[in-house]
CSV table of N, CA and C and ligand atoms in Angstrom, one decimal:
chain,number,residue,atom,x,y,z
A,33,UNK,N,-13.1,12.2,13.4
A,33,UNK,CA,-11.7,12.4,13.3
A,33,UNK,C,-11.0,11.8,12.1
A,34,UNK,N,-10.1,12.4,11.7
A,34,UNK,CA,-9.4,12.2,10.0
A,34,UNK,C,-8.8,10.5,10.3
A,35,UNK,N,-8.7,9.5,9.9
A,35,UNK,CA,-8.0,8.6,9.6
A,35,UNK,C,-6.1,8.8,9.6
A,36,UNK,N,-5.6,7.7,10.1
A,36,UNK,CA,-4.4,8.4,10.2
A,36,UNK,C,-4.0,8.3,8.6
A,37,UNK,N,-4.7,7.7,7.8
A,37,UNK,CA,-4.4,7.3,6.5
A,37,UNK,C,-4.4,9.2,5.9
A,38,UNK,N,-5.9,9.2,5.7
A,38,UNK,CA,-5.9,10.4,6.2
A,38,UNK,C,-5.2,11.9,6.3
A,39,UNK,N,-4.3,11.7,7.2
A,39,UNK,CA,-3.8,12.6,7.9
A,39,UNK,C,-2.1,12.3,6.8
A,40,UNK,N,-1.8,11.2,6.5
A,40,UNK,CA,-0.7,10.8,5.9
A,40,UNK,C,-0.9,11.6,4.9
A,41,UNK,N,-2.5,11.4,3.7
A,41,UNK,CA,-2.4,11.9,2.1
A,41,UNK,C,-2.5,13.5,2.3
A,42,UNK,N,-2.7,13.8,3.6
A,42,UNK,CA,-2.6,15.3,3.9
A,42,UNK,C,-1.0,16.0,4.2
A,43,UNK,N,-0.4,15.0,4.3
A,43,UNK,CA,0.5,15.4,4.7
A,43,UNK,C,1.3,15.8,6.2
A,44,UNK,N,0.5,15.2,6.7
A,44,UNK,CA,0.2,15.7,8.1
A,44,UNK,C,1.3,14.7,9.1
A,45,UNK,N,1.6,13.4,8.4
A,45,UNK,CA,2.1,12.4,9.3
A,45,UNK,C,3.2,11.9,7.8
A,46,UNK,N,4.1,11.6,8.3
A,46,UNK,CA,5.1,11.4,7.3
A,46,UNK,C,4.7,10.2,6.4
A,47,UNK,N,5.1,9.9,5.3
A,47,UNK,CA,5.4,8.5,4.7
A,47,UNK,C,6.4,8.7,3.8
A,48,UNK,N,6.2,6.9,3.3
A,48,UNK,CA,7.2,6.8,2.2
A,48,UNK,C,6.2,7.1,0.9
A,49,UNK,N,6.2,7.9,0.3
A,49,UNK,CA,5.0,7.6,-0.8
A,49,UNK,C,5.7,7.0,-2.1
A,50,UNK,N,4.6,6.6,-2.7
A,50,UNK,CA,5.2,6.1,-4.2
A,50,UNK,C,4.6,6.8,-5.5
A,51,UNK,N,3.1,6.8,-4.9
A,51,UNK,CA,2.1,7.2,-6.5
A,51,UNK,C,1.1,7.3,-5.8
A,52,UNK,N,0.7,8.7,-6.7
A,52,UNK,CA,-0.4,10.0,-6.2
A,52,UNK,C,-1.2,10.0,-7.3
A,53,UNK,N,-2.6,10.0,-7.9
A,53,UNK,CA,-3.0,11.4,-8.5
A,53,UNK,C,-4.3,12.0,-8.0
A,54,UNK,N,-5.2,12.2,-8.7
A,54,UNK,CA,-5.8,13.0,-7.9
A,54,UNK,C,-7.0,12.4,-7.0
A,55,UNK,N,-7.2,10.9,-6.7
A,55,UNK,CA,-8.5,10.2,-5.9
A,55,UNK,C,-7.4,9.3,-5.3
A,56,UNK,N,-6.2,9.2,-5.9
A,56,UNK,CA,-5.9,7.9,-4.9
A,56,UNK,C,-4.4,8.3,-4.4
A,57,UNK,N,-3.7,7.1,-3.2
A,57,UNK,CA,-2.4,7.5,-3.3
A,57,UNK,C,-2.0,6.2,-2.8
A,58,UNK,N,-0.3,5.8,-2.3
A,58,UNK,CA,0.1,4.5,-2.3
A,58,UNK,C,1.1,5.4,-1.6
A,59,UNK,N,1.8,4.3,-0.7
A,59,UNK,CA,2.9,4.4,0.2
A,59,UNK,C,3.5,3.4,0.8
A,60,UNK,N,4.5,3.3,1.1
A,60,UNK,CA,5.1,1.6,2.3
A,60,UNK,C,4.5,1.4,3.2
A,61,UNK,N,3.8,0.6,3.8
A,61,UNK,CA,3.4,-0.5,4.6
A,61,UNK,C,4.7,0.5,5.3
A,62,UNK,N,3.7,1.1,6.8
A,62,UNK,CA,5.5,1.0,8.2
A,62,UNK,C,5.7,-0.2,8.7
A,63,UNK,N,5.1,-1.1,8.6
A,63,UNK,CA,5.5,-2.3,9.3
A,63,UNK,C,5.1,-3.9,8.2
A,64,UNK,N,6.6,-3.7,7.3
A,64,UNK,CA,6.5,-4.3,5.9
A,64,UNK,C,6.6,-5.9,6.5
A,65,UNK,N,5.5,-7.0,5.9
A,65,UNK,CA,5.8,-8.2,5.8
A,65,UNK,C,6.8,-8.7,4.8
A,66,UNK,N,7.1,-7.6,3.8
A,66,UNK,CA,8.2,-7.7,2.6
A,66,UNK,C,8.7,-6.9,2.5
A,67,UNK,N,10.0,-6.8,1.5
A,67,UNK,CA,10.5,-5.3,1.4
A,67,UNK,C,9.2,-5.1,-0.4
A,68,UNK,N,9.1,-3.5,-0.2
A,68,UNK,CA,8.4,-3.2,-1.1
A,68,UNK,C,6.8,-3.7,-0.6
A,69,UNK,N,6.4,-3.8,0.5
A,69,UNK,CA,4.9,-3.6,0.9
A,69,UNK,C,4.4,-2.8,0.8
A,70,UNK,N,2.9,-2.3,0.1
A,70,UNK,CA,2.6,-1.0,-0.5
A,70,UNK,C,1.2,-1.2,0.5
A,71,UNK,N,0.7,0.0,0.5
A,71,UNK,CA,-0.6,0.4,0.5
A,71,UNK,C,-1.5,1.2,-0.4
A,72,UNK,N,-2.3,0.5,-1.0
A,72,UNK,CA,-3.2,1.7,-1.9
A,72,UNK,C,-4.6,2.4,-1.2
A,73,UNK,N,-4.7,3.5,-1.4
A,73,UNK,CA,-6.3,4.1,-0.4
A,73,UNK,C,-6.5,5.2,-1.3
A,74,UNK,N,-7.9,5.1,-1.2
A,74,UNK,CA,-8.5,6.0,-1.9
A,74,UNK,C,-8.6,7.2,-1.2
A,75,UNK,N,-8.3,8.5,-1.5
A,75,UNK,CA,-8.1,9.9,-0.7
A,75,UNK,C,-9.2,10.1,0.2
A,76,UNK,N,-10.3,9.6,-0.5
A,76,UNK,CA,-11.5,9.9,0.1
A,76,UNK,C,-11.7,8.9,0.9
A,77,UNK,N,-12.0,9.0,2.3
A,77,UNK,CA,-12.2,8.3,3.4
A,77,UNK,C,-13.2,7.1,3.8
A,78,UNK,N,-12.8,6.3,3.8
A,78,UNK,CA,-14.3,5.2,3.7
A,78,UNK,C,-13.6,3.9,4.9
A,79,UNK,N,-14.1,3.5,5.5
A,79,UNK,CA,-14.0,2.3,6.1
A,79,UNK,C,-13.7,1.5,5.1
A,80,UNK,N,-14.8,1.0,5.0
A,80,UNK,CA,-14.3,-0.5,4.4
A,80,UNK,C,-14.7,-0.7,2.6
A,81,UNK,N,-13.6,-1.4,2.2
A,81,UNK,CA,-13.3,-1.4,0.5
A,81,UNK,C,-14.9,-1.7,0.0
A,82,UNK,N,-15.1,-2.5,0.4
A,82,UNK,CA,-16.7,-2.8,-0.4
A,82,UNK,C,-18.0,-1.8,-0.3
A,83,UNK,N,-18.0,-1.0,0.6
A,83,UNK,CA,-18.7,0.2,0.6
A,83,UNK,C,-18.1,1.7,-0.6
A,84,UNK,N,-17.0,1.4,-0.8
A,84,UNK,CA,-16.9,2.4,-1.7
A,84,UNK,C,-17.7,2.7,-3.3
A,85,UNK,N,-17.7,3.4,-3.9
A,85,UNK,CA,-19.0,3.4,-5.0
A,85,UNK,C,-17.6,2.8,-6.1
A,86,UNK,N,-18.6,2.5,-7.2
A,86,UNK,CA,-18.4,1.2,-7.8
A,86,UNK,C,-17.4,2.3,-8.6
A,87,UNK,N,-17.3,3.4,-9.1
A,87,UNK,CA,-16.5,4.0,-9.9
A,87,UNK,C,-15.0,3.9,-9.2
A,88,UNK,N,-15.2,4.1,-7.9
A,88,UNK,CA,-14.0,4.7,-7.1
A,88,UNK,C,-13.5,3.2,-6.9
A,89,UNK,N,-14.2,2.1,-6.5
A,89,UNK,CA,-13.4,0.7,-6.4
A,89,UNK,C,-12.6,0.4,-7.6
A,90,UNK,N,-13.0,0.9,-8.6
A,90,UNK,CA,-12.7,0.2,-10.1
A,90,UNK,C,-11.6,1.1,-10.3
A,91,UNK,N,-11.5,2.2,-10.0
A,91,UNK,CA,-10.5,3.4,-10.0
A,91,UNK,C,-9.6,2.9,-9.4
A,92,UNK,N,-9.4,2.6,-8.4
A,92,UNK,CA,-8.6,2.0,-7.2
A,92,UNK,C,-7.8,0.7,-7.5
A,93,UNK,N,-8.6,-0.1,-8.1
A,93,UNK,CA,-7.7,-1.2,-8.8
A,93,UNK,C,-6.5,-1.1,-9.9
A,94,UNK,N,-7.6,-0.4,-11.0
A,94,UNK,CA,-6.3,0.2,-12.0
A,94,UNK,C,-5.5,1.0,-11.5
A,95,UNK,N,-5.5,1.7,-10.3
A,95,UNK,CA,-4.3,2.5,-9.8
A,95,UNK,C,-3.4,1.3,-9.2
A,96,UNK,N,-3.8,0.5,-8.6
A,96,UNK,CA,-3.2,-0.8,-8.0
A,96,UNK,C,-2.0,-1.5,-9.1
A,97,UNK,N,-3.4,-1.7,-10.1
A,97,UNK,CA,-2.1,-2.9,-10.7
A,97,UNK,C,-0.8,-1.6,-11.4
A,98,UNK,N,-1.3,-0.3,-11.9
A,98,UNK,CA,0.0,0.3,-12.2
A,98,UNK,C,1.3,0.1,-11.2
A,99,UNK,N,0.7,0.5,-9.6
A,99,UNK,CA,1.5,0.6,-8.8
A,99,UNK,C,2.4,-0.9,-8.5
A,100,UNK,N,1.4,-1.7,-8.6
A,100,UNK,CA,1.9,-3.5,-9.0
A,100,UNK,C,2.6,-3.4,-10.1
A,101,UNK,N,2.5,-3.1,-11.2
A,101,UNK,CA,3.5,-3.0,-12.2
A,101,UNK,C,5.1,-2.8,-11.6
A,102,UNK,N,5.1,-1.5,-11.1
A,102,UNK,CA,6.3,-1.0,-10.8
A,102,UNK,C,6.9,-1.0,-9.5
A,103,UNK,N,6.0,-1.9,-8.4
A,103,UNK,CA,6.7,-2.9,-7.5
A,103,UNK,C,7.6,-4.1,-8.1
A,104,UNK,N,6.7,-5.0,-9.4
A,104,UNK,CA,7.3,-5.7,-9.6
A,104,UNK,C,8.9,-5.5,-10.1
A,105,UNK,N,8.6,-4.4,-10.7
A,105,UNK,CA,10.1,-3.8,-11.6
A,105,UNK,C,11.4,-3.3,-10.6
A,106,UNK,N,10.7,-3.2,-9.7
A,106,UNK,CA,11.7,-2.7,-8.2
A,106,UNK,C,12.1,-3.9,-7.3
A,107,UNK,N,11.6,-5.0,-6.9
A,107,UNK,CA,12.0,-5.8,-6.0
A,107,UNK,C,11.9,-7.3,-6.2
A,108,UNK,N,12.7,-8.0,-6.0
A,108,UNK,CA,13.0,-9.8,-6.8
A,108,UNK,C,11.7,-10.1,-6.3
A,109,UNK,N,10.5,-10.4,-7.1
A,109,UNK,CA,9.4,-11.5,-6.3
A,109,UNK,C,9.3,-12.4,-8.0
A,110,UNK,N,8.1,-13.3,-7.2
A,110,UNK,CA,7.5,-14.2,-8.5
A,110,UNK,C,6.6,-13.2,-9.5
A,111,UNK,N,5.4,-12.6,-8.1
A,111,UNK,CA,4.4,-11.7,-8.2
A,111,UNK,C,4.1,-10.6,-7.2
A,112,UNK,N,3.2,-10.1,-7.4
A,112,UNK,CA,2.5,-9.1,-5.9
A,112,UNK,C,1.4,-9.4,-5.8
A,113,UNK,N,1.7,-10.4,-4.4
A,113,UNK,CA,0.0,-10.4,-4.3
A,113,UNK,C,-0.9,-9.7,-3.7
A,114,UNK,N,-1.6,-9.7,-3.3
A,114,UNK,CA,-3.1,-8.7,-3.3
A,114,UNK,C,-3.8,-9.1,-2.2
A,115,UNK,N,-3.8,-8.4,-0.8
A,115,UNK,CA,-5.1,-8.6,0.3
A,115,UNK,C,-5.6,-7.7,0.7
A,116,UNK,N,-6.6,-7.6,1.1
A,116,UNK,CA,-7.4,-6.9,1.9
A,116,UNK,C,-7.8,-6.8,3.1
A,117,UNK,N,-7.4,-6.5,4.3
A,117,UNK,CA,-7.6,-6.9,5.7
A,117,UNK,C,-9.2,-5.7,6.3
A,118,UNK,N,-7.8,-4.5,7.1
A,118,UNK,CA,-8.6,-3.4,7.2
A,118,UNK,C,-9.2,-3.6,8.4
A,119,UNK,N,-8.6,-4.0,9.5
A,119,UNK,CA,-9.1,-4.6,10.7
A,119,UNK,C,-8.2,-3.7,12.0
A,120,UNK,N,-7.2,-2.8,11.2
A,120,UNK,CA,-6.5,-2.0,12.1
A,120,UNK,C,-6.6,-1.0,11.5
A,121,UNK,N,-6.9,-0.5,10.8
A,121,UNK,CA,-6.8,1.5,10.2
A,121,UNK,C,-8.4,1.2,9.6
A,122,UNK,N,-8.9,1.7,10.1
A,122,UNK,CA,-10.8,2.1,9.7
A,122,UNK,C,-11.0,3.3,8.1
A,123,UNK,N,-10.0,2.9,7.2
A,123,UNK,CA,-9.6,3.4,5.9
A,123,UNK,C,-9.5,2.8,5.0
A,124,UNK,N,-10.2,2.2,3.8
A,124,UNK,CA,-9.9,1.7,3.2
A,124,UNK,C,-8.9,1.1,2.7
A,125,UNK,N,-8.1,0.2,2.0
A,125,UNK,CA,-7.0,0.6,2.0
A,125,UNK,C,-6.9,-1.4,1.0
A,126,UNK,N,-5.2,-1.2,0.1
A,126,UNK,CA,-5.2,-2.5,-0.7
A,126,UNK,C,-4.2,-2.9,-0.2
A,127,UNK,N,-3.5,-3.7,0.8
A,127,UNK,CA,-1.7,-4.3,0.0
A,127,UNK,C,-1.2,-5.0,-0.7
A,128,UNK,N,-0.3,-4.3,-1.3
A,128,UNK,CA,0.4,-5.1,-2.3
A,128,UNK,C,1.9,-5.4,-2.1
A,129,UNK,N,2.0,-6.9,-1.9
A,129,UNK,CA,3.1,-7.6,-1.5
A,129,UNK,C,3.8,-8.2,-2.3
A,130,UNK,N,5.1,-8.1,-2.8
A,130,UNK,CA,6.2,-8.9,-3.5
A,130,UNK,C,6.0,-10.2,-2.6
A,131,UNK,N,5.9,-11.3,-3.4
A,131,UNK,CA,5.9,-12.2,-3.2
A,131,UNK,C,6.3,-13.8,-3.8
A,132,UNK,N,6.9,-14.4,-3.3
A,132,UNK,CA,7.5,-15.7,-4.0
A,132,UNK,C,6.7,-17.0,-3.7
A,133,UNK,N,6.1,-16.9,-2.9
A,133,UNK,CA,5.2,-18.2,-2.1
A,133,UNK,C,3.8,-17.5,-1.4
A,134,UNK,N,3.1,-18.5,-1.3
A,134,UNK,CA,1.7,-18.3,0.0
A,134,UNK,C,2.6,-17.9,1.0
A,135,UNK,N,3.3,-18.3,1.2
A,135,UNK,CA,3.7,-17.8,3.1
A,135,UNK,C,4.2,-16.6,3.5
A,136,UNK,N,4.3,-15.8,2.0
A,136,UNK,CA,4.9,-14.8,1.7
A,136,UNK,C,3.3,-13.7,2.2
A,137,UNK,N,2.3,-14.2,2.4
A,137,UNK,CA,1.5,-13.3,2.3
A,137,UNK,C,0.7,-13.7,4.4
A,138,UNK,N,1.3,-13.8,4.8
A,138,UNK,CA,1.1,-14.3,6.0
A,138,UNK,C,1.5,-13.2,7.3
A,139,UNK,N,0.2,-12.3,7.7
A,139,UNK,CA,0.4,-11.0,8.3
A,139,UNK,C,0.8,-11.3,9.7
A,140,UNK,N,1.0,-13.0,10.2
A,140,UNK,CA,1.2,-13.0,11.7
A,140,UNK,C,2.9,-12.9,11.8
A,141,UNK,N,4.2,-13.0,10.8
A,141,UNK,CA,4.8,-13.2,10.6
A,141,UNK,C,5.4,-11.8,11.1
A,142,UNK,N,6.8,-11.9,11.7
A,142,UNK,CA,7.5,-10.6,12.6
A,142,UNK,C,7.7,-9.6,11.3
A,143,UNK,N,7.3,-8.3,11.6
A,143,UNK,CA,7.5,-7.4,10.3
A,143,UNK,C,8.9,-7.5,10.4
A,144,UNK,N,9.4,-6.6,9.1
A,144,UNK,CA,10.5,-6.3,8.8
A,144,UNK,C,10.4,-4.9,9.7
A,145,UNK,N,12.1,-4.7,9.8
A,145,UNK,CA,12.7,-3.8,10.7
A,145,UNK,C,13.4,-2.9,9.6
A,146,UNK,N,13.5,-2.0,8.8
A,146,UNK,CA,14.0,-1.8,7.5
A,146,UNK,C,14.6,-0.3,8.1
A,147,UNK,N,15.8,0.1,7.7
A,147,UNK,CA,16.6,1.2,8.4
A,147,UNK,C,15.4,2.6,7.4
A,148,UNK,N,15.5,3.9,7.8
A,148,UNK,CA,14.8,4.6,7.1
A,148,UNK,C,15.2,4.8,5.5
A,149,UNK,N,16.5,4.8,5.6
A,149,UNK,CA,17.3,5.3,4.1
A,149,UNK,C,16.8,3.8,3.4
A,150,UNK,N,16.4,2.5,3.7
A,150,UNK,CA,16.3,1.2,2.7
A,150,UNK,C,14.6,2.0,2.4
A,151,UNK,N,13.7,1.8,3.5
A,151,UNK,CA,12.7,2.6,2.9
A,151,UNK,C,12.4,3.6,1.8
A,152,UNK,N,13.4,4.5,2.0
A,152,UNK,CA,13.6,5.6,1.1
A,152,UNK,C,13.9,5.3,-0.2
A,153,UNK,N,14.9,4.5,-0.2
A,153,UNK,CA,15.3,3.8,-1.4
A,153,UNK,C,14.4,2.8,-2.2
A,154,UNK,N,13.8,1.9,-1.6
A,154,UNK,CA,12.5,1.3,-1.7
A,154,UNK,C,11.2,2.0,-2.8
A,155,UNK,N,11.1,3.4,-1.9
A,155,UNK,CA,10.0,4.0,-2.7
A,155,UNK,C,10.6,4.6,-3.6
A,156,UNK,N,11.6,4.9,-3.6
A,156,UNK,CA,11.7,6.3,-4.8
A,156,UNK,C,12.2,5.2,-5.8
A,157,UNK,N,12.4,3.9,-6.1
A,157,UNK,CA,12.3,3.1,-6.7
A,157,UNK,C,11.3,3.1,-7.4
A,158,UNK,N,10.6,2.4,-6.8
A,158,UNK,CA,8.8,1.5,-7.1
A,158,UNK,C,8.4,3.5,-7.8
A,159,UNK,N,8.7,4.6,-7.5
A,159,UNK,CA,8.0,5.9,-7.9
A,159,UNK,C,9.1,6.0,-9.3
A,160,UNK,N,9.9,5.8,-9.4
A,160,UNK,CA,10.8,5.7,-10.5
A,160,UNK,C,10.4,4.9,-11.5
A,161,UNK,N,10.2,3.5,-11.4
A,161,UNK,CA,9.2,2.7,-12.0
A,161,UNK,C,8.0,2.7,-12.7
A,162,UNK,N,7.2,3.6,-12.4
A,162,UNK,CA,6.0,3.6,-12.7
A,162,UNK,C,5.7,4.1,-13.8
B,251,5GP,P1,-5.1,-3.6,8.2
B,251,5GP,O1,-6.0,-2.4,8.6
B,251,5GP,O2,-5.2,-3.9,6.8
B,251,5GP,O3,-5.3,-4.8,9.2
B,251,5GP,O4,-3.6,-3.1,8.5
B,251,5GP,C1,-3.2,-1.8,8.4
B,251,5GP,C2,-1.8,-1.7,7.9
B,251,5GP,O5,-1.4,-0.3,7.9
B,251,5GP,C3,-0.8,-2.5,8.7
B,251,5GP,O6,-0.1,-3.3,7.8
B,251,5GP,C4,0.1,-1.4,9.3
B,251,5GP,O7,1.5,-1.8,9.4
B,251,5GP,C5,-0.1,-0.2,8.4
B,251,5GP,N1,0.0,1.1,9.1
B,251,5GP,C6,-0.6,1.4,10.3
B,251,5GP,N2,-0.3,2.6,10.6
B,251,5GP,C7,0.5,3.1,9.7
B,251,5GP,C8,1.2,4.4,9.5
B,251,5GP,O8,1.0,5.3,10.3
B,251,5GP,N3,1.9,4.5,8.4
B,251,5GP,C9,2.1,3.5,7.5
B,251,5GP,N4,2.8,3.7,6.4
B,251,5GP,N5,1.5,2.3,7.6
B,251,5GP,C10,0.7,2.1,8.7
């Protein structure tokens, strides 16, 4: 069965997207630890980041830091930091978090509740940016 990730770069399940091209794509985190929480995944379906072939990992980063570029240029942080979990969506997948401190990157913390239209605004930002 498709990943809901998946099912999102298909179009099939809504998101916020930011940046597409043709192996990878990026969208908001629905349940942001920050404003401007991104996800990066590769189109092609893989569990987990370290099994992907070494072209498509390396591919995936430089898509990253572009999309890191123009988070930064969209939302007040220091930096955007960079984890990898992947312990709840069986999809690959990067976040990239605006961030001011360590504690800024701490997933047990109550997500943000962000009205649809700040989302919206959010991404067509960070897609404006890039
Ligand atoms: P992980 O697999 O890295 O532990 O966490 C998966 C991440 O995907 C979580 O931060 C969660 O909020 C996000 N997520 C799960 N389902 C959806 C979804 O349907 N849409 C979006 N945009 N994000 C999702």
């Amino acid at each position: 069965m498709a990943s809901i990730f998946s099912k999102i770069i298909a179009g099939e399940i809504p998101s916020y997207k930011v940046a597409e091209d043709e192996h990878h794509f990026a969208f908001l985190d629905i349940n942001p630890i920050a404003k401007g929480h991104v996800l990066v995944v590769p189109k092609h379906e893989t569990d987990y980041l370290f099994d992907l072939d070494d072209a498509l990992l390396s591919s995936l980063t430089v898509f990253s830091k572009r999309v890191a570029k123009a988070i930064e240029k969209s939302v007040p942080c220091q930096r955007i930091g960079v984890a990898v979990v992947g312990l709840e969506v069986p999809h690959a997948h990067i976040h990239l978090i605006p961030i001011n401190g360590v504690y800024d990157v701490d997933f047990n913390r109550p997500k943000l509740a962000l009205p649809a239209e700040e989302m919206q605004e959010i991404a067509a930002t960070i897609a404006e940016n890039l």
